[in-house]
Amino acid sequence: MKFKDLAENYLINPFLGAITSVVGVMIGVIGSLYPETIKQTFLKFCLEYKCVLSIDTLISASFWFCVFGFGLLFWGVQWAQMKRTNSATQDITKQSDELEELVTRLLTLPPEGFLEKFQELYRSAFVISQSALLKEDATKKEIAHCVRYVMGILAALVKSFDGDPQNIGYHANIMIYKDKNIILDNPIEKKRIEGILKFTDGFSNIENYLGILELIPEFSTTSESKDFQVDNSINSIGLPIPVISEVRIGNQPKHKVLPGAPWSFVHKIYASFHSMDEFLKWCNERCDFSGSVKNDLKEYFTNGDGKDIKSFISYPLLPLSNKEKSDQPAIGVLNIHRNREGILTGRGKSKEMNNLGLKLFTPISDPFRILLVLLLQKYSSAN
């Protein structure tokens, strides 16, 4: 045990407080009975520097010894009490922080009945997926419908997790990755792709990029759509995947890849934004984009096709592999968005709660994303 801790344990003892009080009383008694003796002895010592052993000297010495002892004891008791109070305050603060964190986590938990909902929805998604995966001659149209069905169910699951009312719209779509070498082999496809590319700052030539992510309207739906039909509110767009995804400007790393789906594709991890203000702030502070690209992004999410997107999450759709980390690029990216801020925050509204909700929901959604990967692989080889 440290000396300070040992001293604190002794000084905080009530018995020592009683001794301090007794010493204080003794000072008062001696001072009231022998005021002149104490005064004369003190003056003689101060003026003549003489200290003769006598009764008067002993009385005066006892008085001053009690004064010094009282002061030392009083300081020690106050120090111990202050140290103990500070320690108790720190404990209370720590407990308060732990309680706040616990409440925060509770607020990110899904509402009652979510797991039963998950079981029901996944069973339905699995059955509909198998109807296409086990059918040798399944057509692209049939497989695309199964893809929308699984996406729609996943969007409905996100809505259930958030506990949102029916008037909140949840949309899902898939962007498919297309390598530039494959595009360049087909001049007609190259021209089409370059016509739908966005946020390129005028550099729409596909040769400038590693590839593109194309939003396929056929792979889009909403949680409210009956039988999960195509989401008619979206148009096909292409987002560039740059050859170099990050540069350093001074000592700061800056992203060259667009946040959201492209960033998720490159880094093979989900990307989410609690609000579009957060999205635009990311672009301004963490990305090396021209003013033109930043303005185009702001216009797109303010007045353009993305004006109803208020928060979203993007998941990379990775090929199935036995390796923990595969060198294969993602097949594409799954986007889920809604027309209100704070997707996957549960009942909380802060960014911290948003992150906790995402961390909880992401592993839950993994089985659905595996089904989507299997269906997309089947789609690519179907007629």
GROMACS .gro file of C-alpha atoms in nm:
model
  383
    1MET     CA    1   0.000   0.000   0.000
    2LYS     CA    2   0.130   0.346  -0.091
    3PHE     CA    3   0.226   0.588   0.190
    4LYS     CA    4  -0.045   0.836   0.083
    5ASP     CA    5  -0.313   0.568   0.098
    6LEU     CA    6  -0.187   0.452   0.438
    7ALA     CA    7  -0.184   0.810   0.571
    8GLU     CA    8  -0.534   0.867   0.434
    9ASN     CA    9  -0.668   0.559   0.614
   10TYR     CA   10  -0.526   0.681   0.946
   11LEU     CA   11  -0.620   1.047   0.908
   12ILE     CA   12  -0.978   0.975   0.801
   13ASN     CA   13  -1.032   0.764   1.115
   14PRO     CA   14  -1.295   0.926   1.345
   15PHE     CA   15  -1.069   0.857   1.646
   16LEU     CA   16  -0.809   1.096   1.506
   17GLY     CA   17  -1.080   1.357   1.463
   18ALA     CA   18  -1.165   1.319   1.830
   19ILE     CA   19  -0.797   1.362   1.924
   20THR     CA   20  -0.782   1.679   1.714
   21SER     CA   21  -1.081   1.816   1.902
   22VAL     CA   22  -0.924   1.732   2.239
   23VAL     CA   23  -0.599   1.905   2.139
   24GLY     CA   24  -0.799   2.211   2.039
   25VAL     CA   25  -0.970   2.213   2.380
   26MET     CA   26  -0.632   2.181   2.556
   27ILE     CA   27  -0.503   2.485   2.367
   28GLY     CA   28  -0.802   2.683   2.488
   29VAL     CA   29  -0.760   2.565   2.849
   30ILE     CA   30  -0.385   2.634   2.867
   31GLY     CA   31  -0.423   2.967   2.689
   32SER     CA   32  -0.697   3.084   2.926
   33LEU     CA   33  -0.518   2.968   3.247
   34TYR     CA   34  -0.168   3.089   3.167
   35PRO     CA   35  -0.192   3.376   2.921
   36GLU     CA   36   0.076   3.592   3.085
   37THR     CA   37   0.316   3.302   3.136
   38ILE     CA   38   0.290   3.205   2.770
   39LYS     CA   39   0.327   3.568   2.662
   40GLN     CA   40   0.633   3.642   2.877
   41THR     CA   41   0.809   3.318   2.790
   42PHE     CA   42   0.748   3.373   2.420
   43LEU     CA   43   0.873   3.736   2.432
   44LYS     CA   44   1.182   3.638   2.630
   45PHE     CA   45   1.268   3.367   2.380
   46CYS     CA   46   1.213   3.597   2.084
   47LEU     CA   47   1.403   3.898   2.230
   48GLU     CA   48   1.680   3.733   2.430
   49TYR     CA   49   1.700   3.391   2.261
   50LYS     CA   50   1.699   3.232   2.608
   51CYS     CA   51   1.511   2.924   2.712
   52VAL     CA   52   1.556   2.829   3.077
   53LEU     CA   53   1.407   2.500   3.192
   54SER     CA   54   1.126   2.585   3.435
   55ILE     CA   55   0.757   2.531   3.500
   56ASP     CA   56   0.673   2.843   3.296
   57THR     CA   57   0.881   2.714   3.005
   58LEU     CA   58   0.709   2.374   3.015
   59ILE     CA   59   0.365   2.540   3.022
   60SER     CA   60   0.454   2.762   2.727
   61ALA     CA   61   0.614   2.473   2.535
   62SER     CA   62   0.305   2.258   2.595
   63PHE     CA   63   0.083   2.534   2.461
   64TRP     CA   64   0.286   2.585   2.143
   65PHE     CA   65   0.329   2.213   2.093
   66CYS     CA   66  -0.050   2.173   2.110
   67VAL     CA   67  -0.097   2.462   1.864
   68PHE     CA   68   0.148   2.305   1.618
   69GLY     CA   69   0.000   1.957   1.666
   70PHE     CA   70  -0.354   2.087   1.628
   71GLY     CA   71  -0.264   2.265   1.303
   72LEU     CA   72  -0.092   1.957   1.165
   73LEU     CA   73  -0.375   1.724   1.264
   74PHE     CA   74  -0.641   1.961   1.133
   75TRP     CA   75  -0.460   1.990   0.796
   76GLY     CA   76  -0.416   1.613   0.779
   77VAL     CA   77  -0.782   1.543   0.851
   78GLN     CA   78  -0.893   1.801   0.594
   79TRP     CA   79  -0.653   1.657   0.335
   80ALA     CA   80  -0.778   1.302   0.395
   81GLN     CA   81  -1.142   1.411   0.376
   82MET     CA   82  -1.080   1.605   0.054
   83LYS     CA   83  -0.895   1.310  -0.101
   84ARG     CA   84  -1.173   1.072  -0.001
   85THR     CA   85  -1.435   1.314  -0.139
   86ASN     CA   86  -1.249   1.344  -0.471
   87SER     CA   87  -1.222   0.967  -0.490
   88ALA     CA   88  -1.593   0.929  -0.420
   89THR     CA   89  -1.672   1.193  -0.684
   90GLN     CA   90  -1.462   1.007  -0.940
   91ASP     CA   91  -1.640   0.682  -0.853
   92ILE     CA   92  -1.979   0.849  -0.894
   93THR     CA   93  -1.870   1.002  -1.226
   94LYS     CA   94  -1.746   0.665  -1.347
   95GLN     CA   95  -2.068   0.494  -1.242
   96SER     CA   96  -2.266   0.772  -1.410
   97ASP     CA   97  -2.068   0.724  -1.734
   98GLU     CA   98  -2.122   0.348  -1.717
   99LEU     CA   99  -2.492   0.402  -1.659
  100GLU     CA  100  -2.510   0.648  -1.949
  101GLU     CA  101  -2.332   0.398  -2.175
  102LEU     CA  102  -2.570   0.124  -2.064
  103VAL     CA  103  -2.872   0.343  -2.136
  104THR     CA  104  -2.722   0.433  -2.474
  105ARG     CA  105  -2.680   0.065  -2.559
  106LEU     CA  106  -3.032  -0.010  -2.444
  107LEU     CA  107  -3.162   0.263  -2.673
  108THR     CA  108  -2.986   0.101  -2.970
  109LEU     CA  109  -3.147  -0.236  -2.906
  110PRO     CA  110  -3.424  -0.330  -3.148
  111PRO     CA  111  -3.785  -0.319  -3.028
  112GLU     CA  112  -3.962  -0.614  -2.873
  113GLY     CA  113  -4.042  -0.889  -3.121
  114PHE     CA  114  -3.753  -0.807  -3.356
  115LEU     CA  115  -3.588  -1.150  -3.333
  116GLU     CA  116  -3.917  -1.321  -3.412
  117LYS     CA  117  -3.953  -1.083  -3.707
  118PHE     CA  118  -3.599  -1.167  -3.818
  119GLN     CA  119  -3.671  -1.541  -3.803
  120GLU     CA  120  -3.987  -1.501  -4.007
  121LEU     CA  121  -3.829  -1.275  -4.270
  122TYR     CA  122  -3.512  -1.479  -4.314
  123ARG     CA  123  -3.708  -1.800  -4.360
  124SER     CA  124  -3.911  -1.628  -4.631
  125ALA     CA  125  -3.597  -1.486  -4.799
  126PHE     CA  126  -3.422  -1.824  -4.789
  127VAL     CA  127  -3.716  -2.009  -4.943
  128ILE     CA  128  -3.759  -1.759  -5.228
  129SER     CA  129  -3.382  -1.762  -5.294
  130GLN     CA  130  -3.371  -2.139  -5.318
  131SER     CA  131  -3.647  -2.132  -5.577
  132ALA     CA  132  -3.400  -1.958  -5.810
  133LEU     CA  133  -3.071  -2.106  -5.692
  134LEU     CA  134  -3.187  -2.468  -5.729
  135LYS     CA  135  -3.355  -2.412  -6.064
  136GLU     CA  136  -3.103  -2.487  -6.339
  137ASP     CA  137  -3.280  -2.290  -6.610
  138ALA     CA  138  -3.380  -1.990  -6.395
  139THR     CA  139  -3.402  -1.677  -6.609
  140LYS     CA  140  -3.245  -1.341  -6.530
  141LYS     CA  141  -3.593  -1.199  -6.475
  142GLU     CA  142  -3.675  -1.467  -6.217
  143ILE     CA  143  -3.344  -1.421  -6.038
  144ALA     CA  144  -3.378  -1.041  -6.039
  145HIS     CA  145  -3.719  -1.077  -5.873
  146CYS     CA  146  -3.560  -1.294  -5.602
  147VAL     CA  147  -3.287  -1.033  -5.554
  148ARG     CA  148  -3.550  -0.762  -5.505
  149TYR     CA  149  -3.742  -0.988  -5.269
  150VAL     CA  150  -3.436  -1.041  -5.045
  151MET     CA  151  -3.347  -0.670  -5.060
  152GLY     CA  152  -3.702  -0.569  -4.978
  153ILE     CA  153  -3.712  -0.805  -4.683
  154LEU     CA  154  -3.379  -0.668  -4.559
  155ALA     CA  155  -3.510  -0.311  -4.593
  156ALA     CA  156  -3.819  -0.414  -4.396
  157LEU     CA  157  -3.589  -0.564  -4.131
  158VAL     CA  158  -3.398  -0.236  -4.102
  159LYS     CA  159  -3.730  -0.059  -4.060
  160SER     CA  160  -3.831  -0.305  -3.789
  161PHE     CA  161  -3.496  -0.252  -3.615
  162ASP     CA  162  -3.550   0.124  -3.617
  163GLY     CA  163  -3.906   0.079  -3.493
  164ASP     CA  164  -4.027   0.340  -3.741
  165PRO     CA  165  -4.393   0.400  -3.832
  166GLN     CA  166  -4.538   0.314  -4.172
  167ASN     CA  167  -4.493   0.664  -4.315
  168ILE     CA  168  -4.113   0.630  -4.319
  169GLY     CA  169  -3.993   0.501  -4.656
  170TYR     CA  170  -3.705   0.253  -4.678
  171HIS     CA  171  -3.544   0.185  -5.016
  172ALA     CA  172  -3.282  -0.068  -5.123
  173ASN     CA  173  -3.074  -0.102  -5.438
  174ILE     CA  174  -2.763  -0.277  -5.563
  175MET     CA  175  -2.479  -0.123  -5.758
  176ILE     CA  176  -2.285  -0.375  -5.970
  177TYR     CA  177  -1.910  -0.337  -6.022
  178LYS     CA  178  -1.787  -0.333  -6.381
  179ASP     CA  179  -1.416  -0.348  -6.454
  180LYS     CA  180  -1.292  -0.096  -6.708
  181ASN     CA  181  -1.119  -0.363  -6.921
  182ILE     CA  182  -1.448  -0.543  -6.977
  183ILE     CA  183  -1.621  -0.215  -7.062
  184LEU     CA  184  -1.347  -0.111  -7.305
  185ASP     CA  185  -1.392  -0.435  -7.501
  186ASN     CA  186  -1.744  -0.322  -7.594
  187PRO     CA  187  -1.758   0.024  -7.758
  188ILE     CA  188  -2.138   0.043  -7.731
  189GLU     CA  189  -2.127  -0.043  -7.360
  190LYS     CA  190  -1.841   0.204  -7.310
  191LYS     CA  191  -2.045   0.486  -7.462
  192ARG     CA  192  -2.350   0.394  -7.251
  193ILE     CA  193  -2.150   0.381  -6.928
  194GLU     CA  194  -1.978   0.712  -6.994
  195GLY     CA  195  -2.321   0.864  -7.049
  196ILE     CA  196  -2.442   0.773  -6.698
  197LEU     CA  197  -2.121   0.853  -6.506
  198LYS     CA  198  -2.166   1.118  -6.236
  199PHE     CA  199  -1.938   1.327  -6.018
  200THR     CA  200  -1.636   1.296  -6.249
  201ASP     CA  201  -1.548   1.666  -6.284
  202GLY     CA  202  -1.574   1.630  -6.660
  203PHE     CA  203  -1.343   1.325  -6.683
  204SER     CA  204  -1.607   1.081  -6.806
  205ASN     CA  205  -1.365   0.865  -7.009
  206ILE     CA  206  -1.375   0.521  -6.849
  207GLU     CA  207  -1.001   0.479  -6.916
  208ASN     CA  208  -0.935   0.723  -6.630
  209TYR     CA  209  -1.076   0.482  -6.373
  210LEU     CA  210  -1.032   0.133  -6.232
  211GLY     CA  211  -1.396   0.061  -6.304
  212ILE     CA  212  -1.743   0.182  -6.215
  213LEU     CA  213  -2.033   0.097  -5.988
  214GLU     CA  214  -2.359   0.098  -6.182
  215LEU     CA  215  -2.693   0.131  -6.010
  216ILE     CA  216  -2.918  -0.122  -6.182
  217PRO     CA  217  -3.288  -0.022  -6.157
  218GLU     CA  218  -3.383  -0.389  -6.189
  219PHE     CA  219  -3.205  -0.443  -5.856
  220SER     CA  220  -3.405  -0.187  -5.659
  221THR     CA  221  -3.717  -0.195  -5.445
  222THR     CA  222  -3.879  -0.052  -5.133
  223SER     CA  223  -3.998  -0.201  -4.806
  224GLU     CA  224  -4.353  -0.085  -4.887
  225SER     CA  225  -4.374  -0.232  -5.239
  226LYS     CA  226  -4.617  -0.519  -5.283
  227ASP     CA  227  -4.430  -0.824  -5.412
  228PHE     CA  228  -4.118  -0.601  -5.412
  229GLN     CA  229  -4.148  -0.445  -5.755
  230VAL     CA  230  -3.882  -0.219  -5.910
  231ASP     CA  231  -3.838   0.117  -5.738
  232ASN     CA  232  -3.954   0.362  -6.004
  233SER     CA  233  -3.808   0.661  -5.819
  234ILE     CA  234  -3.448   0.587  -5.923
  235ASN     CA  235  -3.254   0.610  -6.246
  236SER     CA  236  -2.946   0.424  -6.358
  237ILE     CA  237  -2.625   0.603  -6.262
  238GLY     CA  238  -2.257   0.516  -6.262
  239LEU     CA  239  -2.008   0.609  -5.992
  240PRO     CA  240  -1.635   0.599  -6.072
  241ILE     CA  241  -1.384   0.387  -5.882
  242PRO     CA  242  -1.052   0.574  -5.906
  243VAL     CA  243  -0.721   0.398  -5.963
  244ILE     CA  244  -0.578   0.577  -5.658
  245SER     CA  245  -0.826   0.590  -5.372
  246GLU     CA  246  -0.624   0.807  -5.133
  247VAL     CA  247  -0.361   1.080  -5.153
  248ARG     CA  248  -0.168   1.282  -4.896
  249ILE     CA  249  -0.196   1.658  -4.890
  250GLY     CA  250   0.063   1.784  -4.643
  251ASN     CA  251   0.037   1.546  -4.350
  252GLN     CA  252  -0.331   1.471  -4.404
  253PRO     CA  253  -0.463   1.169  -4.598
  254LYS     CA  254  -0.746   1.263  -4.836
  255HIS     CA  255  -0.992   1.030  -5.011
  256LYS     CA  256  -1.020   1.032  -5.389
  257VAL     CA  257  -1.306   0.783  -5.380
  258LEU     CA  258  -1.663   0.902  -5.331
  259PRO     CA  259  -1.807   0.835  -4.984
  260GLY     CA  260  -2.084   0.577  -4.959
  261ALA     CA  261  -2.100   0.289  -5.207
  262PRO     CA  262  -1.762   0.354  -5.381
  263TRP     CA  263  -1.583   0.390  -5.046
  264SER     CA  264  -1.751   0.072  -4.919
  265PHE     CA  265  -1.646  -0.112  -5.236
  266VAL     CA  266  -1.281  -0.004  -5.209
  267HIS     CA  267  -1.241  -0.067  -4.835
  268LYS     CA  268  -1.467  -0.377  -4.821
  269ILE     CA  269  -1.651  -0.251  -4.515
  270TYR     CA  270  -1.984  -0.081  -4.460
  271ALA     CA  271  -2.015   0.295  -4.494
  272SER     CA  272  -2.297   0.489  -4.332
  273PHE     CA  273  -2.411   0.845  -4.285
  274HIS     CA  274  -2.652   0.959  -4.018
  275SER     CA  275  -2.751   1.261  -4.226
  276MET     CA  276  -2.664   1.422  -4.557
  277ASP     CA  277  -2.508   1.713  -4.371
  278GLU     CA  278  -2.264   1.460  -4.229
  279PHE     CA  279  -2.208   1.323  -4.580
  280LEU     CA  280  -2.131   1.666  -4.727
  281LYS     CA  281  -1.908   1.752  -4.431
  282TRP     CA  282  -1.709   1.432  -4.499
  283CYS     CA  283  -1.667   1.541  -4.862
  284ASN     CA  284  -1.544   1.887  -4.761
  285GLU     CA  285  -1.307   1.779  -4.485
  286ARG     CA  286  -1.179   1.433  -4.580
  287CYS     CA  287  -1.187   1.420  -4.958
  288ASP     CA  288  -0.973   1.566  -5.234
  289PHE     CA  289  -1.257   1.671  -5.463
  290SER     CA  290  -1.286   1.976  -5.684
  291GLY     CA  291  -1.540   2.244  -5.603
  292SER     CA  292  -1.740   2.129  -5.905
  293VAL     CA  293  -1.777   1.773  -5.772
  294LYS     CA  294  -1.873   1.899  -5.426
  295ASN     CA  295  -2.137   2.126  -5.576
  296ASP     CA  296  -2.272   1.843  -5.792
  297LEU     CA  297  -2.301   1.617  -5.487
  298LYS     CA  298  -2.480   1.886  -5.289
  299GLU     CA  299  -2.719   1.954  -5.576
  300TYR     CA  300  -2.789   1.582  -5.625
  301PHE     CA  301  -2.890   1.530  -5.262
  302THR     CA  302  -3.070   1.864  -5.230
  303ASN     CA  303  -3.270   1.901  -5.551
  304GLY     CA  304  -3.173   1.605  -5.768
  305ASP     CA  305  -3.263   1.236  -5.779
  306GLY     CA  306  -3.119   1.187  -5.430
  307LYS     CA  307  -3.327   1.456  -5.257
  308ASP     CA  308  -3.534   1.196  -5.068
  309ILE     CA  309  -3.222   1.026  -4.929
  310LYS     CA  310  -3.171   1.160  -4.576
  311SER     CA  311  -2.954   0.881  -4.432
  312PHE     CA  312  -2.812   0.559  -4.572
  313ILE     CA  313  -2.584   0.261  -4.529
  314SER     CA  314  -2.377   0.081  -4.793
  315TYR     CA  315  -2.264  -0.282  -4.757
  316PRO     CA  316  -2.005  -0.440  -4.990
  317LEU     CA  317  -2.124  -0.766  -5.144
  318LEU     CA  318  -1.812  -0.981  -5.120
  319PRO     CA  319  -1.758  -1.312  -5.304
  320LEU     CA  320  -1.784  -1.612  -5.075
  321SER     CA  321  -1.438  -1.733  -4.973
  322ASN     CA  322  -1.281  -1.960  -4.711
  323LYS     CA  323  -1.013  -1.697  -4.657
  324GLU     CA  324  -1.059  -1.438  -4.385
  325LYS     CA  325  -0.947  -1.171  -4.633
  326SER     CA  326  -0.986  -1.224  -5.005
  327ASP     CA  327  -0.809  -1.031  -5.282
  328GLN     CA  328  -1.118  -1.055  -5.500
  329PRO     CA  329  -1.309  -0.729  -5.545
  330ALA     CA  330  -1.666  -0.701  -5.427
  331ILE     CA  331  -1.938  -0.804  -5.672
  332GLY     CA  332  -2.117  -0.483  -5.594
  333VAL     CA  333  -2.262  -0.277  -5.312
  334LEU     CA  334  -2.598  -0.295  -5.136
  335ASN     CA  335  -2.745   0.045  -5.045
  336ILE     CA  336  -3.029   0.093  -4.797
  337HIS     CA  337  -3.161   0.443  -4.736
  338ARG     CA  338  -3.463   0.617  -4.590
  339ASN     CA  339  -3.633   0.955  -4.616
  340ARG     CA  340  -3.548   1.054  -4.261
  341GLU     CA  341  -3.218   1.106  -4.080
  342GLY     CA  342  -3.074   0.850  -3.839
  343ILE     CA  343  -3.100   0.510  -4.010
  344LEU     CA  344  -3.023   0.222  -3.771
  345THR     CA  345  -3.013   0.435  -3.457
  346GLY     CA  346  -3.279   0.234  -3.278
  347ARG     CA  347  -3.455   0.471  -3.041
  348GLY     CA  348  -3.150   0.696  -3.007
  349LYS     CA  349  -3.066   0.991  -3.228
  350SER     CA  350  -2.695   1.063  -3.175
  351LYS     CA  351  -2.409   0.965  -3.402
  352GLU     CA  352  -2.264   0.748  -3.123
  353MET     CA  353  -2.592   0.558  -3.098
  354ASN     CA  354  -2.598   0.532  -3.475
  355ASN     CA  355  -2.261   0.354  -3.471
  356LEU     CA  356  -2.374   0.117  -3.196
  357GLY     CA  357  -2.691   0.033  -3.387
  358LEU     CA  358  -2.490  -0.039  -3.701
  359LYS     CA  359  -2.247  -0.262  -3.515
  360LEU     CA  360  -2.538  -0.461  -3.378
  361PHE     CA  361  -2.732  -0.485  -3.704
  362THR     CA  362  -2.441  -0.561  -3.940
  363PRO     CA  363  -2.381  -0.924  -3.830
  364ILE     CA  364  -2.758  -0.979  -3.821
  365SER     CA  365  -2.784  -0.878  -4.187
  366ASP     CA  366  -2.497  -1.101  -4.301
  367PRO     CA  367  -2.713  -1.405  -4.395
  368PHE     CA  368  -2.924  -1.185  -4.623
  369ARG     CA  369  -2.614  -1.045  -4.793
  370ILE     CA  370  -2.484  -1.398  -4.852
  371LEU     CA  371  -2.811  -1.483  -5.027
  372LEU     CA  372  -2.775  -1.173  -5.244
  373VAL     CA  373  -2.419  -1.271  -5.344
  374LEU     CA  374  -2.534  -1.621  -5.442
  375LEU     CA  375  -2.824  -1.481  -5.644
  376LEU     CA  376  -2.605  -1.226  -5.824
  377GLN     CA  377  -2.353  -1.496  -5.914
  378LYS     CA  378  -2.637  -1.705  -6.051
  379TYR     CA  379  -2.771  -1.401  -6.239
  380SER     CA  380  -2.438  -1.336  -6.414
  381SER     CA  381  -2.441  -1.683  -6.571
  382ALA     CA  382  -2.815  -1.702  -6.650
  383ASN     CA  383  -2.977  -1.643  -6.987
   0.00000   0.00000   0.00000
